[in-house]
């Protein structure tokens, strides 16, 4: 087994090392991360959560995801777009989420932009940046997994040009990984190829 490569979990199956650190991570790794996500509201949620994760560990967001969903009306774009200043203040006082003013403001602003898009437009824009999986070798170790790619840089630029905030290339790549646009499960990982 290569250093930084897949490791055996309690069930003996190989997984990406990060997927073994907690039960929460293992469930997320096995059942969600890298699986295709479609739908404007579903992708809006992932985009928002990746932005909230910026500068923090993903486990912090994962463990507060239910709180985020309650606070942000299950990330229904049409509902979040109607949030008022009173809602903003409620969010900034909500201990169930990350109370970062810039990230809360970006989420509300992004919903107000997206509410005017045609149904399926966010889904189509994001998925148009998925690279050809056949041209990407499976990473052997965590060191082989990039933080930014040409595709994530292009996606971030496209989203920013459409008026979205808090969507840099690193956040865009994390979104691509989480939503199955790329399969960054390590070679030999039980979840590889489930995209």
Coordinates of C-alpha atoms in Angstrom, one line a residue:
X1 CA 0.0 0.0 0.0
X2 CA 1.4 3.4 -1.0
X3 CA 1.8 6.1 1.7
X4 CA -1.2 8.3 1.4
X5 CA -3.0 5.6 -0.6
X6 CA -6.2 3.8 0.3
X7 CA -6.4 2.3 3.7
X8 CA -8.5 -0.6 5.1
X9 CA -11.5 0.4 7.2
X10 CA -13.0 -1.5 10.1
X11 CA -14.9 -3.7 7.5
X12 CA -11.6 -4.5 5.7
X13 CA -12.5 -2.5 2.6
X14 CA -10.1 0.1 1.2
X15 CA -11.1 3.7 1.3
X16 CA -9.5 7.1 0.8
X17 CA -7.7 7.9 4.1
X18 CA -9.8 10.9 4.9
X19 CA -12.9 8.7 4.8
X20 CA -11.8 6.7 7.8
X21 CA -11.2 9.5 10.3
X22 CA -14.7 9.6 11.7
X23 CA -18.0 7.7 11.3
X24 CA -19.5 10.9 9.8
X25 CA -16.7 11.0 7.2
X26 CA -17.0 7.3 6.4
X27 CA -20.7 7.6 5.7
X28 CA -20.2 10.8 3.6
X29 CA -17.3 9.2 1.7
X30 CA -19.1 5.9 1.0
X31 CA -22.6 7.3 0.2
X32 CA -22.3 10.8 -1.1
X33 CA -18.9 12.3 -2.1
X34 CA -18.2 11.9 -5.8
X35 CA -21.7 10.8 -6.7
X36 CA -23.5 12.8 -9.4
X37 CA -25.7 15.6 -8.1
X38 CA -28.2 17.3 -10.4
X39 CA -30.9 19.9 -9.8
X40 CA -30.5 23.6 -9.3
X41 CA -31.5 23.6 -5.6
X42 CA -29.3 20.6 -4.8
X43 CA -26.3 22.2 -6.6
X44 CA -27.0 25.5 -4.9
X45 CA -26.8 23.8 -1.5
X46 CA -23.5 22.2 -2.4
X47 CA -22.2 25.5 -3.7
X48 CA -23.2 27.3 -0.5
X49 CA -21.8 24.6 1.8
X50 CA -18.5 24.5 -0.1
X51 CA -18.3 28.3 0.3
X52 CA -19.0 28.0 4.0
X53 CA -16.3 25.4 4.3
X54 CA -13.7 27.7 2.9
X55 CA -11.0 28.0 5.6
X56 CA -12.6 25.3 7.8
X57 CA -12.5 21.5 7.8
X58 CA -15.3 19.8 5.9
X59 CA -16.3 17.9 9.1
X60 CA -17.4 21.2 10.6
X61 CA -19.8 21.8 7.8
X62 CA -20.9 18.2 7.6
X63 CA -21.9 18.1 11.2
X64 CA -23.9 21.3 10.8
X65 CA -25.5 20.4 7.5
X66 CA -29.0 19.9 9.1
X67 CA -28.7 23.3 10.8
X68 CA -27.8 24.9 7.5
X69 CA -30.7 23.2 5.8
X70 CA -33.1 24.5 8.5
X71 CA -31.7 28.0 8.4
X72 CA -31.7 28.3 4.6
X73 CA -35.1 26.7 3.8
X74 CA -33.5 23.5 2.5
X75 CA -31.6 25.7 0.0
X76 CA -34.6 26.2 -2.2
X77 CA -33.4 29.1 -4.3
X78 CA -36.8 30.7 -4.7
X79 CA -37.2 30.8 -0.9
X80 CA -33.7 32.0 0.0
X81 CA -34.0 34.8 -2.6
X82 CA -36.9 36.3 -0.6
X83 CA -34.9 36.4 2.7
X84 CA -35.0 39.8 4.3
X85 CA -32.7 41.8 6.5
X86 CA -34.5 40.2 9.5
X87 CA -33.6 36.8 8.0
X88 CA -30.0 37.8 7.6
X89 CA -29.8 38.9 11.2
X90 CA -31.5 35.6 12.2
X91 CA -28.8 33.7 10.3
X92 CA -26.0 35.6 11.8
X93 CA -27.3 34.7 15.3
X94 CA -28.0 31.0 14.4
X95 CA -25.5 28.8 16.3
X96 CA -26.5 25.8 14.1
X97 CA -24.5 27.3 11.2
X98 CA -21.3 29.1 10.5
X99 CA -22.1 32.7 11.3
X100 CA -19.7 34.3 8.9
X101 CA -21.1 37.6 7.6
X102 CA -19.4 37.5 4.2
X103 CA -20.5 33.9 3.6
X104 CA -24.1 34.5 4.7
X105 CA -24.3 37.6 2.5
X106 CA -22.9 35.7 -0.5
X107 CA -25.5 32.9 0.0
X108 CA -28.3 35.4 0.0
X109 CA -26.9 37.4 -2.9
X110 CA -26.3 34.2 -5.0
X111 CA -29.9 33.1 -4.4
X112 CA -31.1 36.5 -5.6
X113 CA -29.1 36.1 -8.8
X114 CA -30.1 32.4 -9.4
X115 CA -33.8 33.0 -8.9
X116 CA -33.9 34.7 -12.3
X117 CA -32.1 31.9 -14.1
X118 CA -34.1 29.4 -16.2
X119 CA -34.8 26.1 -14.6
X120 CA -31.9 23.8 -15.1
X121 CA -29.5 26.6 -16.0
X122 CA -27.3 26.3 -12.9
X123 CA -27.1 22.5 -13.4
X124 CA -26.2 22.9 -17.1
X125 CA -23.6 25.5 -16.4
X126 CA -21.9 23.5 -13.7
X127 CA -22.0 20.2 -15.5
X128 CA -20.7 21.8 -18.7
X129 CA -17.3 22.1 -16.9
X130 CA -17.0 18.4 -16.1
X131 CA -13.8 17.0 -17.6
X132 CA -13.7 13.8 -19.7
X133 CA -13.2 11.2 -17.0
X134 CA -11.5 8.9 -19.5
X135 CA -8.6 11.3 -19.7
X136 CA -8.1 11.6 -16.0
X137 CA -6.0 8.8 -14.4
X138 CA -7.2 7.6 -11.0
X139 CA -5.2 9.2 -8.2
X140 CA -3.0 6.7 -6.4
X141 CA -2.4 8.9 -3.3
X142 CA -3.9 12.0 -1.7
X143 CA -0.9 13.9 -3.1
X144 CA -2.2 13.1 -6.6
X145 CA -5.5 14.9 -6.0
X146 CA -5.4 18.5 -7.1
X147 CA -6.9 21.5 -5.3
X148 CA -7.5 23.5 -8.5
X149 CA -7.8 22.5 -12.1
X150 CA -8.2 24.3 -15.4
X151 CA -11.9 23.2 -15.4
X152 CA -12.5 24.5 -11.8
X153 CA -10.8 27.8 -12.7
X154 CA -13.1 28.1 -15.8
X155 CA -16.2 27.2 -13.7
X156 CA -15.3 29.8 -11.1
X157 CA -14.9 32.4 -13.8
X158 CA -18.2 31.5 -15.4
X159 CA -20.1 31.6 -12.1
X160 CA -18.5 35.0 -11.2
X161 CA -19.3 36.4 -14.7
X162 CA -22.9 35.5 -14.0
X163 CA -22.8 37.4 -10.8
X164 CA -22.2 34.7 -8.2
X165 CA -19.9 35.4 -5.2
X166 CA -17.6 33.3 -3.0
X167 CA -16.9 30.9 -5.9
X168 CA -13.1 30.7 -6.4
X169 CA -11.3 27.9 -8.3
X170 CA -10.6 25.9 -5.1
X171 CA -14.3 26.1 -4.0
X172 CA -15.3 25.2 -7.5
X173 CA -13.1 22.2 -7.5
X174 CA -14.4 21.0 -4.2
X175 CA -17.9 21.3 -5.6
X176 CA -16.8 19.3 -8.7
X177 CA -15.4 16.5 -6.4
X178 CA -18.4 16.4 -4.1
X179 CA -21.0 16.4 -6.9
X180 CA -19.4 13.8 -9.1
X181 CA -18.1 15.9 -11.9
X182 CA -14.7 14.3 -11.2
X183 CA -14.0 11.0 -9.5
X184 CA -11.1 11.7 -7.0
X185 CA -11.6 8.5 -5.0
X186 CA -8.2 6.9 -4.9
X187 CA -7.3 3.9 -7.1
X188 CA -8.4 0.8 -5.1
X189 CA -11.0 2.7 -3.0
X190 CA -14.3 0.9 -2.6
X191 CA -16.1 4.0 -3.7
X192 CA -14.1 4.6 -6.9
X193 CA -16.2 4.4 -10.1
X194 CA -19.5 5.0 -8.4
X195 CA -19.9 8.4 -10.1

